Every structure is written in structure tokens, then in C-alpha cells.
Coordinates of C-alpha atoms and ligand atoms in Angstrom, one line a residue:
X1 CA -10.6 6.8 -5.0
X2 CA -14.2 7.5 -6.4
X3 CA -16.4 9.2 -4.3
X4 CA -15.9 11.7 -1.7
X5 CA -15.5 9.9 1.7
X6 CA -17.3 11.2 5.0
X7 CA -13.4 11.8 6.6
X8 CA -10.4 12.5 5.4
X9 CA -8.8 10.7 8.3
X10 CA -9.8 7.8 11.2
X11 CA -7.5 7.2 14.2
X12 CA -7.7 3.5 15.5
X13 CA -6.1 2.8 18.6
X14 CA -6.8 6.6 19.8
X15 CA -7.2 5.2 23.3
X16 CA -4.1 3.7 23.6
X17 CA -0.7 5.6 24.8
X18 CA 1.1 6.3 20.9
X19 CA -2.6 6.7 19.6
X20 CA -3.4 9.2 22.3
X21 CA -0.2 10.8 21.5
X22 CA -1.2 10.9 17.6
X23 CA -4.4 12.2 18.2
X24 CA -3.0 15.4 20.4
X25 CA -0.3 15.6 17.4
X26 CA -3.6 16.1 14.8
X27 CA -5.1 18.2 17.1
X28 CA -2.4 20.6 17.2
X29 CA -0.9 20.1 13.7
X30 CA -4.1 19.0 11.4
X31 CA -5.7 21.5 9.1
X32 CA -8.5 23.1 10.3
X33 CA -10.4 21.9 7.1
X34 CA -9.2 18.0 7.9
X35 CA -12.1 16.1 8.4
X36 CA -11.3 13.6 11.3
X37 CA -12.4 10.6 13.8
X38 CA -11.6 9.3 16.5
X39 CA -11.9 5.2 16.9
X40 CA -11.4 2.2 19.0
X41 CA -13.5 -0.3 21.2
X42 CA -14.3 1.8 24.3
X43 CA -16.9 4.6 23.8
X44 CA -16.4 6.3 27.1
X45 CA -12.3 5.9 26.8
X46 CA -12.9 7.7 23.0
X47 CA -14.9 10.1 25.4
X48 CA -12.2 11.1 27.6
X49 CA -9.6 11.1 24.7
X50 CA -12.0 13.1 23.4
X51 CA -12.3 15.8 26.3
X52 CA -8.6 16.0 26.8
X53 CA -8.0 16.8 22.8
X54 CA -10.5 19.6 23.4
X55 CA -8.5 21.4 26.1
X56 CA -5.8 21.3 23.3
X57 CA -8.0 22.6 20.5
X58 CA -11.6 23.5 21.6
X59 CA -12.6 22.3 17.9
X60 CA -11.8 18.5 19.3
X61 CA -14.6 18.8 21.4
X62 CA -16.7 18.0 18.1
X63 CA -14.5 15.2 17.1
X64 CA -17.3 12.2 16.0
X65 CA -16.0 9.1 17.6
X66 CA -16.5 5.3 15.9
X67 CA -16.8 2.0 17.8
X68 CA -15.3 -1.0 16.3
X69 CA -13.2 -3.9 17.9
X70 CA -11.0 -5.4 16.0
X71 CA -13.3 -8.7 16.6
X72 CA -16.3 -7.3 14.3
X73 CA -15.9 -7.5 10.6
X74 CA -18.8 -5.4 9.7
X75 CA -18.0 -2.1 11.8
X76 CA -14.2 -2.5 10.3
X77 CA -15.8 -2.6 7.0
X78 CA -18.1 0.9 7.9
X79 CA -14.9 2.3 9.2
X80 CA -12.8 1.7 6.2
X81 CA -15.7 2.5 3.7
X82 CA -16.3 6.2 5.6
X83 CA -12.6 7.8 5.3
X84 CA -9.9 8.5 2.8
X85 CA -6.9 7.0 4.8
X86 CA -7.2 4.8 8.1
X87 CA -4.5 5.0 10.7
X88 CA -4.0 2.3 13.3
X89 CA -1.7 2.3 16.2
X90 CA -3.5 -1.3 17.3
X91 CA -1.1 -3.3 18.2
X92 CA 0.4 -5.9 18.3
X93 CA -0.1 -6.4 14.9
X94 CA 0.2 -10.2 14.3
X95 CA -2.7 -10.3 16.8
X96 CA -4.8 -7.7 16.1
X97 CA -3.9 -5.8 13.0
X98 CA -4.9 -8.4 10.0
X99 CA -9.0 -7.4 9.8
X100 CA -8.3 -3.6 9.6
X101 CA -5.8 -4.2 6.4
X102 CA -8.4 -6.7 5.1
X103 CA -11.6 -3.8 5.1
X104 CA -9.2 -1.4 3.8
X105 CA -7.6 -3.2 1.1
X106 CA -11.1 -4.0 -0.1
X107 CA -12.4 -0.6 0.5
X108 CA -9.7 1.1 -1.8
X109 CA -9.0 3.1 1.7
X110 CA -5.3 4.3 2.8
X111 CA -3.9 2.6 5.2
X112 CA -0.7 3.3 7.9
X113 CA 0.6 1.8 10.9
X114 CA 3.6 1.7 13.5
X115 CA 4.0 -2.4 12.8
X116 CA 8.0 -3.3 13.1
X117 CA 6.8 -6.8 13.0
X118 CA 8.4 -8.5 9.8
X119 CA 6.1 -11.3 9.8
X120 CA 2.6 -9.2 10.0
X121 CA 4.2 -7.5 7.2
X122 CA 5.0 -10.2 5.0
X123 CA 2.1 -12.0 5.7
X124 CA -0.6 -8.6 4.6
X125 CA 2.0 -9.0 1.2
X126 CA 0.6 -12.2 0.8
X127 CA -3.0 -12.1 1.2
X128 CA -3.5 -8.5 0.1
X129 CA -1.2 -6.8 -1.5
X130 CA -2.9 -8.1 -5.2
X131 CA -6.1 -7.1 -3.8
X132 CA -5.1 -3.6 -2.6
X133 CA -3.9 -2.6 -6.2
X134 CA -6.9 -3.4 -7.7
X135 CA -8.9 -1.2 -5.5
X136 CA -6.2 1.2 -5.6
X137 CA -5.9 1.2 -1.4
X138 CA -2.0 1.9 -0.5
X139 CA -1.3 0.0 2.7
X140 CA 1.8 1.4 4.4
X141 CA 3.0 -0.4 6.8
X142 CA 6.4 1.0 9.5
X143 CA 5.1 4.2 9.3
X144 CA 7.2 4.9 13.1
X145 CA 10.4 4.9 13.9
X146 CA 10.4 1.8 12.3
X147 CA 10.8 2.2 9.7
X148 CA 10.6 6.0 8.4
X149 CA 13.8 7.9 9.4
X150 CA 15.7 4.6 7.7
X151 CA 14.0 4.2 5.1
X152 CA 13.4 7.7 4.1
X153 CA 17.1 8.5 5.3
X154 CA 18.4 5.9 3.0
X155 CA 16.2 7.4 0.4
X156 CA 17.5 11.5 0.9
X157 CA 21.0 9.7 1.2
X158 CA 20.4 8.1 -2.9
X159 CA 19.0 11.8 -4.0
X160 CA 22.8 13.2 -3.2
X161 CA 24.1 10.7 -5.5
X162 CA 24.4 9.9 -9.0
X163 CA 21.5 8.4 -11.0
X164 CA 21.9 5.1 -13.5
X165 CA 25.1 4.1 -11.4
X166 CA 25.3 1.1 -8.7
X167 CA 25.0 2.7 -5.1
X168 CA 26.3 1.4 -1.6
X169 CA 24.5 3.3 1.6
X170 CA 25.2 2.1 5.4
X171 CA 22.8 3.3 7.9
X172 CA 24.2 3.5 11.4
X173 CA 21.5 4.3 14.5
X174 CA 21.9 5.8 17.8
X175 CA 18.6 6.7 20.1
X176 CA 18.2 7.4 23.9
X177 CA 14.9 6.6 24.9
X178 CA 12.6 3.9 26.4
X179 CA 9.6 1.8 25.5
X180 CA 5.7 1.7 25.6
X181 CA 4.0 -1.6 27.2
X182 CA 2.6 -2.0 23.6
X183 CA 6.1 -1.8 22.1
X184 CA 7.4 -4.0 24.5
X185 CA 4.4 -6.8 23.6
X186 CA 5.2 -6.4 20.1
X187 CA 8.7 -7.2 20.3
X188 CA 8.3 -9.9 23.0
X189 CA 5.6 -11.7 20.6
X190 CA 7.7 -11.5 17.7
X191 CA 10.4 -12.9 19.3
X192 CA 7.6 -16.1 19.9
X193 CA 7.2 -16.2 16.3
X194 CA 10.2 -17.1 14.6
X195 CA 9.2 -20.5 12.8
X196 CA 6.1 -19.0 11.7
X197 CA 7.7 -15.8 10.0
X198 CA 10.2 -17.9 8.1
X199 CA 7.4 -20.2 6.4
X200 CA 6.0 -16.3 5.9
X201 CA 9.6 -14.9 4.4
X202 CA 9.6 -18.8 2.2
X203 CA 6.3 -17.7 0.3
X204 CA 6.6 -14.2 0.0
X205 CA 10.2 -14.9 -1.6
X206 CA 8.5 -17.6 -3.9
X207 CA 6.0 -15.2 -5.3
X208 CA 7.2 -11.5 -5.4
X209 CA 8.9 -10.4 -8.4
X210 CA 12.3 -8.5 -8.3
X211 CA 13.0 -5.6 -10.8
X212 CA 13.9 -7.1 -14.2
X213 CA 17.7 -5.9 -14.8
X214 CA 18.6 -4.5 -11.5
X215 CA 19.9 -6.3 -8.2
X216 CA 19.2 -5.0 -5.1
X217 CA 21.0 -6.5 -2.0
X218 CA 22.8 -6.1 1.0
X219 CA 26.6 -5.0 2.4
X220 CA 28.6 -7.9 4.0
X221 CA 28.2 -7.2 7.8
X222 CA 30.1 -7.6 10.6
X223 CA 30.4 -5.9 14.4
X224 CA 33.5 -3.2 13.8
X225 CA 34.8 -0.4 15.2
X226 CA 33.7 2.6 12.9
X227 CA 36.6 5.3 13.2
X228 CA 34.2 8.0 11.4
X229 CA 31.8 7.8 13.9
X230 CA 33.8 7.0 17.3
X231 CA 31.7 4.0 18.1
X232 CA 31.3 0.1 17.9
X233 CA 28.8 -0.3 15.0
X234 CA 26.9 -3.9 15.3
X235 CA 24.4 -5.2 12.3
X236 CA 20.7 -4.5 13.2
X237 CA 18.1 -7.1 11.6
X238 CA 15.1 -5.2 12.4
X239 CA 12.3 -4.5 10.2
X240 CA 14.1 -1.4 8.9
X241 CA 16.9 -2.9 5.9
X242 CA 13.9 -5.2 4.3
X243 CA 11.9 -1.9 4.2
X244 CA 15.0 0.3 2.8
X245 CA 15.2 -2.7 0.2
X246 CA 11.7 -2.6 -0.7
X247 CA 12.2 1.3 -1.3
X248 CA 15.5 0.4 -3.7
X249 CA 13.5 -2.5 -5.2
X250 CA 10.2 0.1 -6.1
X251 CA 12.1 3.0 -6.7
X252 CA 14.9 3.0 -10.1
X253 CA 16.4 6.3 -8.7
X254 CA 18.2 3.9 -6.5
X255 CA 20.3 2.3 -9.7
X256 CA 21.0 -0.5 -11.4
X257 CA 22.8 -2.3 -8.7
X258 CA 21.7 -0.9 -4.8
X259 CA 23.3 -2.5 -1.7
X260 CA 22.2 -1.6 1.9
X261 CA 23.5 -2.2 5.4
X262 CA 22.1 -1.7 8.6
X263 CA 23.9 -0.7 12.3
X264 CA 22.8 0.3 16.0
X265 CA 26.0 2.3 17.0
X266 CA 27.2 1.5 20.8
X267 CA 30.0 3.1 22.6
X268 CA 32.0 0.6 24.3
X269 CA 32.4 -3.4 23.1
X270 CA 31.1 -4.2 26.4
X271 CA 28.1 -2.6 25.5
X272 CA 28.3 -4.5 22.6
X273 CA 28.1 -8.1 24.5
X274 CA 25.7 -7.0 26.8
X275 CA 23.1 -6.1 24.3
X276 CA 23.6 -9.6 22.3
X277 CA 23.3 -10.9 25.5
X278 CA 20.3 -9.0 26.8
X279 CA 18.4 -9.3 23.1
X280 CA 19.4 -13.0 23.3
X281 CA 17.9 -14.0 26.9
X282 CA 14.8 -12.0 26.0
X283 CA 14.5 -14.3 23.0
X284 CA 14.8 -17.6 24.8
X285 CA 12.7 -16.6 27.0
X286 CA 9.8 -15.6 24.9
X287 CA 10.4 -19.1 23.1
X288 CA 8.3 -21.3 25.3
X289 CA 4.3 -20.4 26.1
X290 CA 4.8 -19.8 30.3
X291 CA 7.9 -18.1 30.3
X292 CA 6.5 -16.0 27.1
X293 CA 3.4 -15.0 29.3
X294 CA 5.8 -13.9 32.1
X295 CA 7.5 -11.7 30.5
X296 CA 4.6 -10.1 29.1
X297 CA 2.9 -9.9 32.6
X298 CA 5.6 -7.0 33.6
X299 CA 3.8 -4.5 31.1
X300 CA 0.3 -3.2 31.2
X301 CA -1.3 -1.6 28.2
X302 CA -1.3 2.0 28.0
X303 CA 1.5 2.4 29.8
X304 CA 4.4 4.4 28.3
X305 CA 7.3 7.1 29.2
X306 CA 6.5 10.2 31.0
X307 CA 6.1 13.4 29.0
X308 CA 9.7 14.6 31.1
X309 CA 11.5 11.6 30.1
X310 CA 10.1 11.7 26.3
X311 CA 11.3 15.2 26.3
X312 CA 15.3 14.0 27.0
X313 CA 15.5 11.5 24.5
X314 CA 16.0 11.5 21.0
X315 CA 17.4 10.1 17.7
X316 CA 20.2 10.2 15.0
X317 CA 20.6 8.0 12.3
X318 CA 23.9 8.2 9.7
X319 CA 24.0 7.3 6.8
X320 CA 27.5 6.7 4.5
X321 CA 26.4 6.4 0.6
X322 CA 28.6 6.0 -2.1
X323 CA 28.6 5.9 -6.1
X324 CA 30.0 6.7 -9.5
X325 CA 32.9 8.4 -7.6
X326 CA 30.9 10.6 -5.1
X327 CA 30.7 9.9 -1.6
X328 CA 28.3 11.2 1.1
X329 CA 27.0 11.7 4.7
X330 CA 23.9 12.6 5.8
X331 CA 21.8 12.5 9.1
X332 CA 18.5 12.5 10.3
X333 CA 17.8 13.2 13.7
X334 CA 15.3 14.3 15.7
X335 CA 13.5 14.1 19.7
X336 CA 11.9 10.4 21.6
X337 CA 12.0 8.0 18.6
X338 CA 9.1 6.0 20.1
X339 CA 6.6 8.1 20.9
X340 CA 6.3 11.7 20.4
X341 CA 8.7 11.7 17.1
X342 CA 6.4 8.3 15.8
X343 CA 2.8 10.1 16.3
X344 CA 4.4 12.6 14.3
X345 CA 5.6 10.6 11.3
X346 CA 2.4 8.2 11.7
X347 CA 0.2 11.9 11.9
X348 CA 2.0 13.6 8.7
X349 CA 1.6 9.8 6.8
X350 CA -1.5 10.3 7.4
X351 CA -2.3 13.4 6.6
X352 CA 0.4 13.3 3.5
X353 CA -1.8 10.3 2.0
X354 CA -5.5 12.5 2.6
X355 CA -3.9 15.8 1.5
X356 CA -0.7 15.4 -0.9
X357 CA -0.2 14.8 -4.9
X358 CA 1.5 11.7 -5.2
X359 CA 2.9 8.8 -7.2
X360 CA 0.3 6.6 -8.8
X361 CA 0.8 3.5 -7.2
X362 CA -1.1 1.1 -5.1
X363 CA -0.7 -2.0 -3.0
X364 CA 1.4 -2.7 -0.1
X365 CA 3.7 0.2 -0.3
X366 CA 6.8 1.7 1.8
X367 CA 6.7 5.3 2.8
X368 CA 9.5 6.3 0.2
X369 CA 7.5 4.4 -2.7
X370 CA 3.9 5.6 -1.3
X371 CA 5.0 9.5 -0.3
X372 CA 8.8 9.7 -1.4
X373 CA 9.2 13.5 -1.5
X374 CA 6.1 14.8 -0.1
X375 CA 7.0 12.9 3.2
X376 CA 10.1 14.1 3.5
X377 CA 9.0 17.9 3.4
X378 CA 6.1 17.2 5.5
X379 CA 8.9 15.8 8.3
X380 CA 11.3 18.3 7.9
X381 CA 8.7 21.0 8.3
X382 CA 7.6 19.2 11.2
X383 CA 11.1 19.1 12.7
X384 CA 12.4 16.3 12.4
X385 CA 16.3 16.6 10.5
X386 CA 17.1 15.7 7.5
X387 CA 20.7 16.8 6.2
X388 CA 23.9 16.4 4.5
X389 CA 26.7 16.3 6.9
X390 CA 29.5 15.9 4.6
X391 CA 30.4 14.7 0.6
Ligands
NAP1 N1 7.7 0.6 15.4 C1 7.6 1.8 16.1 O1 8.3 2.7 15.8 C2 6.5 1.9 17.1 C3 6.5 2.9 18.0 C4 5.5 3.0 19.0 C5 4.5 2.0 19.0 N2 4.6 1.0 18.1 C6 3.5 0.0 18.1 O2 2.3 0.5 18.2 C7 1.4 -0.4 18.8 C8 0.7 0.4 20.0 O3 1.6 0.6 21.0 P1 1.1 1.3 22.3 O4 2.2 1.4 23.3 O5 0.3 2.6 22.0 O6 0.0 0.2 22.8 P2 -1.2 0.3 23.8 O7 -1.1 1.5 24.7 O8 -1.3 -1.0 24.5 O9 -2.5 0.6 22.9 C9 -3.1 -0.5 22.2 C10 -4.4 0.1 21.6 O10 -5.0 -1.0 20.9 C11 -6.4 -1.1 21.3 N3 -6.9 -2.4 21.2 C12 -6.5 -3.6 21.7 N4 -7.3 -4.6 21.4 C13 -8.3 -4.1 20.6 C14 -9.4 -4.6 20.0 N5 -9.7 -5.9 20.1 N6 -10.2 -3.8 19.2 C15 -9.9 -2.5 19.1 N7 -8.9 -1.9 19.7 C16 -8.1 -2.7 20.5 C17 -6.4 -0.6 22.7 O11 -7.7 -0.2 23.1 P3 -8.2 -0.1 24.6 O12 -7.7 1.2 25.1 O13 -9.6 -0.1 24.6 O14 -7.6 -1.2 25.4 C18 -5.4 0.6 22.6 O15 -6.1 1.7 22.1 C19 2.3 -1.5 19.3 O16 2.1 -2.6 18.4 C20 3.7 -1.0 19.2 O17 4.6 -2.0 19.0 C21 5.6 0.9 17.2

């Protein structure tokens, strides 16, 4: 990046409940010398945001504050041009997040978000990816529980290993916790979207280029019963195995040959029906317009879990790798995936992209390609566990 920007770092989305819960994370956690902003479309919400990070750090109370709606091209392009690194919790992001990657891309600004949305990341591939390396922005997308403690996870799992030799790694989740109206939109929208994201997946397949001389793929999954691990284990085709993918595909630590799969762990097999069962209805539903708008009438914006019940939940992801004759298991766990452990990893992106040395490489980017080993340390000095359970 040439010049000097006016910040290091912009919040968009402060107002909402996981950017209110990122800004008090910087306010607590950000250098003193990090030059920060607060932004979003409501001056006298930014305001109270505002007053309420100020009781946390008095400093706060100094915090400039930008207006921009995700409707109006030219602030987004002021925003982007004034700060090192951008980060948005504006969601959903197939709605709203598409003008925000555009400025930045253009700018040559950093960019990172909480998207799990597979077709809002595809479709940024498409139309700015190119664009972004040029300028030299890196836009990160799944910079939340989806997609960090997998993909970086999978990516601590492949350091325990041997290098030049074809690697295997399952991940296998397990989280108690709840969700934010905003999450809850996201999902419900994506569910809506399924013919447009497979045009999306068609052309981003018929243009991106795979590493010349390796194969990267996935393990042949199935439901199971996972003796090692004392639960059902059922394949999870979230955002999350694409992005560990992406990592292996970036990254040649990850071998010549690289296979990943992906699991939600749950307890009983009835368990295991009733979440097909629960995922699938949710699905039908959000299929046709009316029934679609019902379902996202039962959630307002904003809303989220209380600070007690954030405080009870929590996170553990295992992951099994295996190569040239070693084998491995490691874990990363940590407190409420969603919310307080997301502002966290979206915060220390941040402030990782602003602040750390790291590779030279631009363009749409995953967190282990963008901040591989700087991320990691930031998370685990923040708390959040990474380790090897057994090899
Ligand atoms: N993948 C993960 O791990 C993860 C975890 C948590 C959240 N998320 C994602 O993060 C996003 C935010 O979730 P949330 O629960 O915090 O949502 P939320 O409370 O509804 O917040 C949405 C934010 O977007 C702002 N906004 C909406 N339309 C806008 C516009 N036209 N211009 C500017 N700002 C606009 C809102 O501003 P106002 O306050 O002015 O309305 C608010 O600040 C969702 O997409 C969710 O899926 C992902």
C-alpha cells in the first residue's frame, strides 16, 4: 500500500449486535497507537456505540465516526480510500456486502468479514479477485467462526506433519451456543439461493486455476459412528471445507496430494435425524418468497444472545491428520463461537492485516493464505486453543 492512510482500521456494521461486540473487543484489546473508526448508516446509533465503548476505554470517547450506507457508492469509496484494512460485519452479505468489496478492491484496502455465505464468496472471486491483486487489496472473507478455527485448525493440523508427502486431515465440530437475528437472516437467505449459487460455483470452476502438479480434494463421507471421539460424526457442507481447500490449494506446505473432510459431531443418532430433518424443513421453507419472508419475520436485527448465555457456550473442533507414516490429533477450542469468540477472530484479522509482517500476496485470500502464522499467534494469545492432543 503507497501512502499512509488516515486509519489503520474502520469497523462497518459497528451498530449492529457482532459489530458492537467487535468494537468493545478493539476497545479493550487494540493498541493504544491503532488508529481507528467507527462506521455505519445511523450517526446517532454510531453515537451511542460510541458512548458505551467510552465507559470501556475513556479513549473511545474520541473515536471519529463515518456515515456510509451500503446504498452510496461515493462514501464507500471515501471509506475505503481513508484506512489500511476495512472490516465489515454488514450482513447478509449477498444483500448488502458486494459495494464494500468493490471500493476496497479498487482502493488497494484490506478487507474482512464474518460471510459463511458460499455464494457471496464465489461471486466477489469472480468480479474482483483479478482486480484486488492488482491493487494489492487482500479481501478475506469467513473471517468468524466460519471459517477460522477450520480453516486455521486444518492448517496447525498440516504443520505437525511431514512436508512434500500426500496428507489426509478430518475436521470434526462440536459447539453449544445460539444464534444472532443477523446469523439467522444469513442462513435463511442462503438457503433461498441455491440455483443462483450453483450458476456461481459453474463459473468460478470454469475460470480459477488449480495448482499445476498437485491435487487437492476431499475424503469420501458418510454419517458414522466415530469410536475415537464417542459420537455420531455427520458430513458438514458449510462454507468451512471449500475454505480449508482454498488454504491447501494456496499453500504447498499442504503436499503434493491434500484431502479434507468435514463433520458436526452429535451424540445420539436421533440427534442425527432430527438435525437433517430440522436443516431440511428450514430449507423448504425458505424455498418459496412468502414462506421465506415468514421465517424471516421471527428475527429482528440486532438481536442476539445475552452476555450470560454467551458466557456458557463454547467450541471444539478435532481434527485427525495423517501422512508419510505419522499420524495426529489436534484441537482447537475456545468460548461462544458466534459472537464473543467471532469479534475476536474478526478484531485480531483485523488488526493482524494493519499491524503484522506478512506473506506477499493479494486478491481474494483465506485467512491461512492472507495471515497463516501471524493469525494463529495472535488467536492463541487471545485465548482461543490451539493444540496437539495426541500423534
Ligand atoms: N459466520 C460467522 O461465524 C458469523 C458469526 C456472527 C455473525 N455473522 C454474520 O455477520 C452479519 C451480522 O450479524 P449480526 O447478528 O451482527 O447482524 P445485525 O445485528 O442485524 O447487524 C447488521 C448491521 O448491518 C447494518 N446495515 C444493514 N443495512 C445497512 C445498510 N444499507 N448500510 C449500512 N449498514 C447497514 C446495520 O445497521 P443499523 O444498525 O443501522 O440497522 C447493522 O449495523 C450477518 O451476516 C451474520 O450472518 C457470521
Amino acid at each position: 500500500m503507497a501512502a499512509k492512510r488516515q486509519y489503520d482500521l474502520v469497523l462497518f456494521g459497528a451498530t449492529g449486535f457482532t459489530g458492537g461486540l467487535t468494537a468493545e473487543y478493539l476497545a479493550l484489546h487494540a493498541p493504544a497507537t491503532t488508529r481507528w473508526a467507527l462506521a455505519g448508516r445511523n450517526r446517532s446509533k454510531l453515537e451511542a456505540v460510541r458512548t458505551r465503548l467510552a465507559a470501556l476505554n475513556p479513549a473511545c470517547a474520541k473515536l471519529p465516526l463515518i456515515e456510509a450506507d451500503v446504498g452510496d457508492a461515493e462514501a464507500l469509496r471515501q471509506l475505503a480510500q481513508s484506512t489500511t484494512v476495512v472490516l465489515t460485519t454488514v450482513g447478509p452479505y449477498i444483500l448488502h456486502g458486494e459495494p464494500l468489496v468493490a471500493a476496497c478492491a479498487a482502493a488497494g484496502t484490506h478487507y474482512v468479514d464474518l460471510t459463511g455465505e458460499p455464494e457471496f464468496v464465489d461471486l466477489m472471486w469472480l468480479k474482483y479477485h483479478e482486480l484486488a491483486q492488482k491493487t494489492g487489496a487482500k479481501i478475506v472473507h469467513c473471517c468468524g467462526f466460519d471459517s477460522i478455527p477450520h480453516d486455521l485448525g486444518a492448517y496447525f493440523t498440516v504443520l505437525q506433519l511431514p512436508q512434500g508427502v500426500p496428507l489426509k486431515v478430518e475436521g470434526f465440530v462440536r459447539a453449544g451456543g445460539t444464534f444472532s437475528a443477523g446469523t439467522y437472516h444469513s442462513a435463511i437467505n442462503a438457503f433461498g439461493r441455491m440455483r443462483e449459487y450453483a450458476k456461481v460455483v459453474k463459473q468460478r470452476r470454469a475460470r480459477e486455476q488449480y495448482p499445476q502438479g498437485r491435487r487437492i480434494g476431499s475424503t469420501r463421507q458418510a454419517v458414522r459412528y466415530e469410536k475415537s471421539l464417542g459420537t455420531w460424526v455427520v458430513p458438514f457442507p458449510t462454507v468451512d471445507p471449500q475454505v480449508v481447500r482454498r488454504s491447501a490449494a494456496a499453500l504447498d506446505r499442504y503436499g503434493p496430494e491434500f484431502r479434507y473432510g468435514h463433520y458436526v459431531q452429535v451424540k445420539k443418532l436421533a440427534s442425527v435425524a432430527a438435525l437433517i430433518g430440522g436443516v431440511s424443513a428450514l430449507f423448504t421453507l425458505a424455498q418459496a418468497g412468502p414462506t421465506r419472508r415468514w421465517l424471516l419475520s421471527k428475527q429482528t436485527s440486532g438481536q442476539g444472545p445475552s452476555a450470560e448465555r454467551r458466557a456458557k457456550s463454547w467450541f471444539r473442533v478435532r481434527f485427525h491428520g495423517e501422512g508419510g507414516g505419522k499420524k495426529v490429533v489436534t484441537e482447537v477450542k475456545g468460548g461462544d463461537p458466534g459472537y464473543s469468540e467471532t469479534a475476536k477472530m474478526l478484531a485480531e484479522s483485523a488488526l493482524c492485516l494493519a499491524h503484522d509482517k506478512l506473506p506477499d500476496r493479494a486478491g481474494q485470500l483465506t485467512t491461512a493464505a492472507a495471515m497463516g502464522d501471524a493469525l494463529l499467534a495472535r488467536l492463541q494469545r487471545a485465548g482461543i486453543s490451539f493444540e496437539v492432543v495426541a500423534q
